[in-house]
mmCIF file with all atom_site columns, C-alpha atoms in Angstrom:
data_model
loop_
_atom_site.group_PDB
_atom_site.id
_atom_site.type_symbol
_atom_site.label_atom_id
_atom_site.label_alt_id
_atom_site.label_comp_id
_atom_site.label_asym_id
_atom_site.label_entity_id
_atom_site.label_seq_id
_atom_site.pdbx_PDB_ins_code
_atom_site.Cartn_x
_atom_site.Cartn_y
_atom_site.Cartn_z
_atom_site.occupancy
_atom_site.B_iso_or_equiv
_atom_site.pdbx_formal_charge
_atom_site.auth_seq_id
_atom_site.auth_comp_id
_atom_site.auth_asym_id
_atom_site.auth_atom_id
_atom_site.pdbx_PDB_model_num
ATOM 1  C CA . MET A 1 1  ? 62.397 82.291 68.967 1.00 0.00 ? 754 MET A CA 1
ATOM 2  C CA . ASP A 1 2  ? 60.454 79.255 70.096 1.00 0.00 ? 755 ASP A CA 1
ATOM 3  C CA . MET A 1 3  ? 63.305 77.016 71.939 1.00 0.00 ? 756 MET A CA 1
ATOM 4  C CA . HIS A 1 4  ? 60.349 74.883 72.958 1.00 0.00 ? 757 HIS A CA 1
ATOM 5  C CA . ASN A 1 5  ? 60.470 73.555 69.259 1.00 0.00 ? 758 ASN A CA 1
ATOM 6  C CA . LYS A 1 6  ? 64.473 73.142 69.421 1.00 0.00 ? 759 LYS A CA 1
ATOM 7  C CA . PRO A 1 7  ? 67.001 70.623 70.889 1.00 0.00 ? 760 PRO A CA 1
ATOM 8  C CA . CYS A 1 8  ? 68.238 71.732 74.085 1.00 0.00 ? 761 CYS A CA 1
ATOM 9  C CA . ALA A 1 9  ? 69.949 68.594 75.400 1.00 0.00 ? 762 ALA A CA 1
ATOM 10 C CA . ALA A 1 10 ? 73.599 68.988 76.127 1.00 0.00 ? 763 ALA A CA 1
ATOM 11 C CA . HIS A 1 11 ? 76.305 66.866 74.086 1.00 0.00 ? 764 HIS A CA 1
ATOM 12 C CA . GLY A 1 12 ? 75.676 63.138 74.866 1.00 0.00 ? 765 GLY A CA 1
ATOM 13 C CA . LEU A 1 13 ? 72.472 63.397 76.177 1.00 0.00 ? 766 LEU A CA 1
ATOM 14 C CA . LEU A 1 14 ? 69.012 63.047 74.226 1.00 0.00 ? 767 LEU A CA 1
ATOM 15 C CA . SER A 1 15 ? 66.936 66.187 74.199 1.00 0.00 ? 768 SER A CA 1
ATOM 16 C CA . TYR A 1 16 ? 63.286 65.632 75.849 1.00 0.00 ? 769 TYR A CA 1
ATOM 17 C CA . ARG A 1 17 ? 60.439 67.907 76.540 1.00 0.00 ? 770 ARG A CA 1
ATOM 18 C CA . TYR A 1 18 ? 57.479 67.317 79.001 1.00 0.00 ? 771 TYR A CA 1
ATOM 19 C CA . ARG A 1 19 ? 54.006 68.842 78.690 1.00 0.00 ? 772 ARG A CA 1
ATOM 20 C CA . GLY A 1 20 ? 53.626 70.202 82.354 1.00 0.00 ? 773 GLY A CA 1
ATOM 21 C CA . ARG A 1 21 ? 50.730 72.460 83.847 1.00 0.00 ? 774 ARG A CA 1
ATOM 22 C CA . TYR A 1 22 ? 52.691 75.172 82.745 1.00 0.00 ? 775 TYR A CA 1
ATOM 23 C CA . GLY A 1 23 ? 53.762 74.384 79.736 1.00 0.00 ? 776 GLY A CA 1
ATOM 24 C CA . TRP A 1 24 ? 56.948 72.603 78.279 1.00 0.00 ? 777 TRP A CA 1
ATOM 25 C CA . VAL A 1 25 ? 59.827 71.632 80.547 1.00 0.00 ? 778 VAL A CA 1
ATOM 26 C CA . MET A 1 26 ? 62.833 71.096 78.442 1.00 0.00 ? 779 MET A CA 1
ATOM 27 C CA . ILE A 1 27 ? 64.768 67.825 79.801 1.00 0.00 ? 780 ILE A CA 1
ATOM 28 C CA . GLY A 1 28 ? 68.138 66.040 78.955 1.00 0.00 ? 781 GLY A CA 1
ATOM 29 C CA . ALA A 1 29 ? 68.491 62.558 79.460 1.00 0.00 ? 782 ALA A CA 1
ATOM 30 C CA . ARG A 1 30 ? 70.004 59.468 78.574 1.00 0.00 ? 783 ARG A CA 1
ATOM 31 C CA . ASP A 1 31 ? 67.257 57.550 77.739 1.00 0.00 ? 784 ASP A CA 1
ATOM 32 C CA . ASP A 1 32 ? 62.864 57.759 78.180 1.00 0.00 ? 785 ASP A CA 1
ATOM 33 C CA . ALA A 1 33 ? 63.245 56.355 82.160 1.00 0.00 ? 786 ALA A CA 1
ATOM 34 C CA . GLU A 1 34 ? 65.579 59.352 83.210 1.00 0.00 ? 787 GLU A CA 1
ATOM 35 C CA . ALA A 1 35 ? 63.771 61.609 80.715 1.00 0.00 ? 788 ALA A CA 1
ATOM 36 C CA . LEU A 1 36 ? 60.260 60.744 83.085 1.00 0.00 ? 789 LEU A CA 1
ATOM 37 C CA . ARG A 1 37 ? 62.651 60.549 86.232 1.00 0.00 ? 790 ARG A CA 1
ATOM 38 C CA . GLU A 1 38 ? 63.764 64.457 85.373 1.00 0.00 ? 791 GLU A CA 1
ATOM 39 C CA . ALA A 1 39 ? 60.369 65.501 84.565 1.00 0.00 ? 792 ALA A CA 1
ATOM 40 C CA . ALA A 1 40 ? 58.874 64.181 88.172 1.00 0.00 ? 793 ALA A CA 1
ATOM 41 C CA . ARG A 1 41 ? 61.865 66.608 90.000 1.00 0.00 ? 794 ARG A CA 1
ATOM 42 C CA . SER A 1 42 ? 59.502 69.654 87.708 1.00 0.00 ? 795 SER A CA 1
ATOM 43 C CA . SER A 1 43 ? 56.256 68.785 88.747 1.00 0.00 ? 796 SER A CA 1
ATOM 44 C CA . SER A 1 44 ? 54.333 67.903 92.102 1.00 0.00 ? 797 SER A CA 1
ATOM 45 C CA . ALA A 1 45 ? 51.770 66.555 89.247 1.00 0.00 ? 798 ALA A CA 1
ATOM 46 C CA . THR A 1 46 ? 51.290 62.935 88.769 1.00 0.00 ? 799 THR A CA 1
ATOM 47 C CA . ILE A 1 47 ? 53.838 62.185 85.768 1.00 0.00 ? 800 ILE A CA 1
ATOM 48 C CA . ASP A 1 48 ? 52.087 61.176 82.430 1.00 0.00 ? 801 ASP A CA 1
ATOM 49 C CA . PRO A 1 49 ? 54.289 59.245 79.973 1.00 0.00 ? 802 PRO A CA 1
ATOM 50 C CA . ALA A 1 50 ? 51.773 59.899 77.768 1.00 0.00 ? 803 ALA A CA 1
ATOM 51 C CA . ASN A 1 51 ? 53.173 63.800 77.933 1.00 0.00 ? 804 ASN A CA 1
ATOM 52 C CA . LEU A 1 52 ? 56.710 62.982 76.765 1.00 0.00 ? 805 LEU A CA 1
ATOM 53 C CA . GLN A 1 53 ? 58.217 63.733 73.735 1.00 0.00 ? 806 GLN A CA 1
ATOM 54 C CA . ARG A 1 54 ? 61.842 63.086 72.122 1.00 0.00 ? 807 ARG A CA 1
ATOM 55 C CA . TRP A 1 55 ? 63.738 65.060 69.909 1.00 0.00 ? 808 TRP A CA 1
ATOM 56 C CA . ASN A 1 56 ? 64.156 62.790 66.460 1.00 0.00 ? 809 ASN A CA 1
ATOM 57 C CA . GLY A 1 57 ? 66.365 65.182 64.746 1.00 0.00 ? 810 GLY A CA 1
ATOM 58 C CA . THR A 1 58 ? 63.996 66.779 63.033 1.00 0.00 ? 811 THR A CA 1
ATOM 59 C CA . THR A 1 59 ? 61.010 67.678 65.607 1.00 0.00 ? 812 THR A CA 1
ATOM 60 C CA . TYR A 1 60 ? 59.771 66.298 68.599 1.00 0.00 ? 813 TYR A CA 1
ATOM 61 C CA . GLU A 1 61 ? 57.227 62.989 68.986 1.00 0.00 ? 814 GLU A CA 1
ATOM 62 C CA . ASN A 1 62 ? 56.039 61.301 71.960 1.00 0.00 ? 815 ASN A CA 1
ATOM 63 C CA . THR A 1 63 ? 57.645 58.418 73.316 1.00 0.00 ? 816 THR A CA 1
ATOM 64 C CA . ILE A 1 64 ? 54.546 56.249 73.751 1.00 0.00 ? 817 ILE A CA 1
#
């Protein structure tokens, strides 16, 4: 099963994924800014907002 193609956030949070050096980082956050902060916690590389995607109810789409 491709878990990176499904929403994984806990109830009350939006589901995000961030394309990192080694693949997708799945994130649950209240908004885009919080999702980017969480992505930064998971990577030592500079975070690029263009790599952040939000679940829209059907699929993941870019936030910018």
